[in-house]
Amino acid sequence: MERKLELKEYTNEWIERFLKARKEIKNILGAEVIEIHHIGSTSIPNMSAKDIVDILVLVKDIIKIDTFNDDMNLNGYNAKGENGIQDRRYFQKFSDDGINHCIHVHVYQIGNKKAYEELKFRDYLRLNNSAFDRYLNAKKEGIQLCKGSIEEYQKYKSKIIIKLLEEADIYFNDSIKADVDCSFSREKTWFRYRAAAIIVSDSKVLLAKNSRDNYYYSVGGAVHSGETSYEAVIREVYEETGIVFDIDRLAVIHENIFWGKDPGFEGKICHEICFYYTMKVQNSLEIAHSSTTSCGYDEWVEWVAIDKLEQVIAYPVFLKDYLKSNQEEVIHIVTNRIE
């Protein structure tokens, strides 16, 4: 019996499948793993797709991955070597019927250009409605025209994929805009321009947490050179949550002045300006997504009850009072902890 070629409507089951596989793969590959990402059409909210979850694994040394083939096979991930793409290691997992695939694992060494393209393509379709629509239409047309041939279907899609990758290069400005944060360090001072989100639902606020620090912090990050704070907050939020939230309004401009404590910043006067935007919650409160910090620590987001904020350490320090104030105007807050 041949594998089926059909599109299914988007389902959260794909996220659950990814999370289960992510845990299995991380347990098998261990310290070789740097990052694990959900990619492909099943990683794009509301996109119809073949019922196959694609997973991108970035590792320290691609050659060492071959030593894990037996363990991957024992857990149902059939090792296929490069399988036509240089410097990749590819694994397939079958559905219960033993015919159709349910998971594809693509392993690349960190810095691989092809891996970057996979992430860039996913992120572009998450952010750009026109690109989303054109790709979905091409997929539907391909299903009709290719009459069950998976090989012909992939060839049919390749043209639109190339076109969208070219657009994504322009969109993300594959140079200084995408690679350089608006920050600088000079002798005893450090400055950063940041954008962050205030996302509230059901008397809870969405905050980030990582495996190193004992505190919560706002979802967001540094604005890239040439990028607006509006663009940056959308990008940062979906990087940390896997969801593209719509902006409601600019809420707070925060100047934060403090003594640096982290390695490399000890004794420096740190000055950060952050634009905080309120964002609209979509669909379920469940966010099944994780990422890593710039230092390589596991990072995730949690819904924290607003009335419980007094019992935890959470930044920015003004957040607890702000959420209780029902403020509707843009406000400027200065936090100076070096006076």
mmCIF file of N, CA and C in Angstrom, residues 16 22 27 61-62 64 83 87 105 109 128 156 181 193-194 200 219 232 240 253 255-256 270 300 307 313-314 328:
data_model
loop_
_atom_site.group_PDB
_atom_site.id
_atom_site.type_symbol
_atom_site.label_atom_id
_atom_site.label_comp_id
_atom_site.label_asym_id
_atom_site.label_seq_id
_atom_site.Cartn_x
_atom_site.Cartn_y
_atom_site.Cartn_z
ATOM 1 N N GLU A 16 1.485 18.781 20.246
ATOM 2 C CA GLU A 16 1.671 17.743 21.263
ATOM 3 C C GLU A 16 2.626 16.651 20.765
ATOM 4 N N ARG A 22 10.253 15.833 20.908
ATOM 5 C CA ARG A 22 11.360 16.679 21.366
ATOM 6 C C ARG A 22 12.000 16.102 22.622
ATOM 7 N N ASN A 27 16.540 13.276 25.039
ATOM 8 C CA ASN A 27 17.033 12.218 25.921
ATOM 9 C C ASN A 27 18.037 11.317 25.214
ATOM 10 N N ASP A 61 28.096 18.596 16.806
ATOM 11 C CA ASP A 61 28.933 17.899 15.828
ATOM 12 C C ASP A 61 28.078 16.903 15.060
ATOM 13 N N ILE A 62 27.838 17.151 13.782
ATOM 14 C CA ILE A 62 26.943 16.301 12.991
ATOM 15 C C ILE A 62 27.507 14.888 12.833
ATOM 16 N N LYS A 64 29.048 13.049 14.984
ATOM 17 C CA LYS A 64 28.784 12.234 16.175
ATOM 18 C C LYS A 64 27.358 11.680 16.191
ATOM 19 N N ASN A 83 20.274 11.235 3.218
ATOM 20 C CA ASN A 83 19.040 11.117 2.427
ATOM 21 C C ASN A 83 18.891 12.262 1.417
ATOM 22 N N ASP A 87 25.329 17.041 4.623
ATOM 23 C CA ASP A 87 25.567 17.490 6.001
ATOM 24 C C ASP A 87 24.310 17.441 6.868
ATOM 25 N N VAL A 105 12.664 13.890 11.252
ATOM 26 C CA VAL A 105 13.660 14.597 12.059
ATOM 27 C C VAL A 105 14.840 14.970 11.169
ATOM 28 N N GLN A 109 24.301 20.472 11.938
ATOM 29 C CA GLN A 109 25.258 21.103 12.841
ATOM 30 C C GLN A 109 24.936 22.585 12.936
ATOM 31 N N ASN A 128 3.753 36.789 7.762
ATOM 32 C CA ASN A 128 3.272 37.461 6.566
ATOM 33 C C ASN A 128 2.030 36.760 6.018
ATOM 34 N N TYR A 156 6.300 20.384 -7.382
ATOM 35 C CA TYR A 156 5.355 21.467 -7.648
ATOM 36 C C TYR A 156 5.513 22.590 -6.624
ATOM 37 N N ASP A 181 21.960 43.467 17.506
ATOM 38 C CA ASP A 181 21.046 44.091 18.452
ATOM 39 C C ASP A 181 21.402 45.565 18.623
ATOM 40 N N TYR A 193 18.428 48.680 23.727
ATOM 41 C CA TYR A 193 17.083 49.083 23.307
ATOM 42 C C TYR A 193 16.280 47.805 23.143
ATOM 43 N N ARG A 194 15.143 47.711 23.822
ATOM 44 C CA ARG A 194 14.415 46.455 23.917
ATOM 45 C C ARG A 194 12.930 46.672 23.635
ATOM 46 N N VAL A 200 -2.100 39.560 28.910
ATOM 47 C CA VAL A 200 -2.924 39.208 30.069
ATOM 48 C C VAL A 200 -4.185 38.496 29.613
ATOM 49 N N VAL A 219 8.270 38.780 28.369
ATOM 50 C CA VAL A 219 8.501 38.145 27.077
ATOM 51 C C VAL A 219 8.918 39.232 26.091
ATOM 52 N N ALA A 232 9.872 44.326 16.301
ATOM 53 C CA ALA A 232 10.676 43.509 17.211
ATOM 54 C C ALA A 232 9.822 42.736 18.206
ATOM 55 N N GLU A 240 9.484 33.164 21.289
ATOM 56 C CA GLU A 240 9.418 32.599 22.637
ATOM 57 C C GLU A 240 8.142 31.804 22.895
ATOM 58 N N ILE A 253 6.741 53.052 28.316
ATOM 59 C CA ILE A 253 8.136 53.274 27.949
ATOM 60 C C ILE A 253 8.921 53.243 29.257
ATOM 61 N N GLU A 255 12.518 53.153 31.358
ATOM 62 C CA GLU A 255 13.963 53.343 31.463
ATOM 63 C C GLU A 255 14.429 52.627 32.725
ATOM 64 N N ASN A 256 15.319 51.677 32.556
ATOM 65 C CA ASN A 256 15.792 50.856 33.665
ATOM 66 C C ASN A 256 17.303 51.054 33.803
ATOM 67 N N CYS A 270 24.310 49.818 33.750
ATOM 68 C CA CYS A 270 23.480 49.330 32.643
ATOM 69 C C CYS A 270 22.253 50.224 32.487
ATOM 70 N N TRP A 300 11.254 28.958 28.658
ATOM 71 C CA TRP A 300 9.855 28.678 28.384
ATOM 72 C C TRP A 300 9.002 29.836 28.905
ATOM 73 N N ASP A 307 -2.485 37.876 41.016
ATOM 74 C CA ASP A 307 -2.529 38.005 42.482
ATOM 75 C C ASP A 307 -1.433 37.186 43.170
ATOM 76 N N ILE A 313 9.622 36.454 42.343
ATOM 77 C CA ILE A 313 10.469 37.529 41.825
ATOM 78 C C ILE A 313 10.144 37.683 40.346
ATOM 79 N N ALA A 314 9.738 38.871 39.933
ATOM 80 C CA ALA A 314 9.339 39.093 38.544
ATOM 81 C C ALA A 314 9.798 40.466 38.082
ATOM 82 N N GLU A 328 -4.812 53.192 30.915
ATOM 83 C CA GLU A 328 -5.180 53.149 29.501
ATOM 84 C C GLU A 328 -4.350 54.081 28.640
#
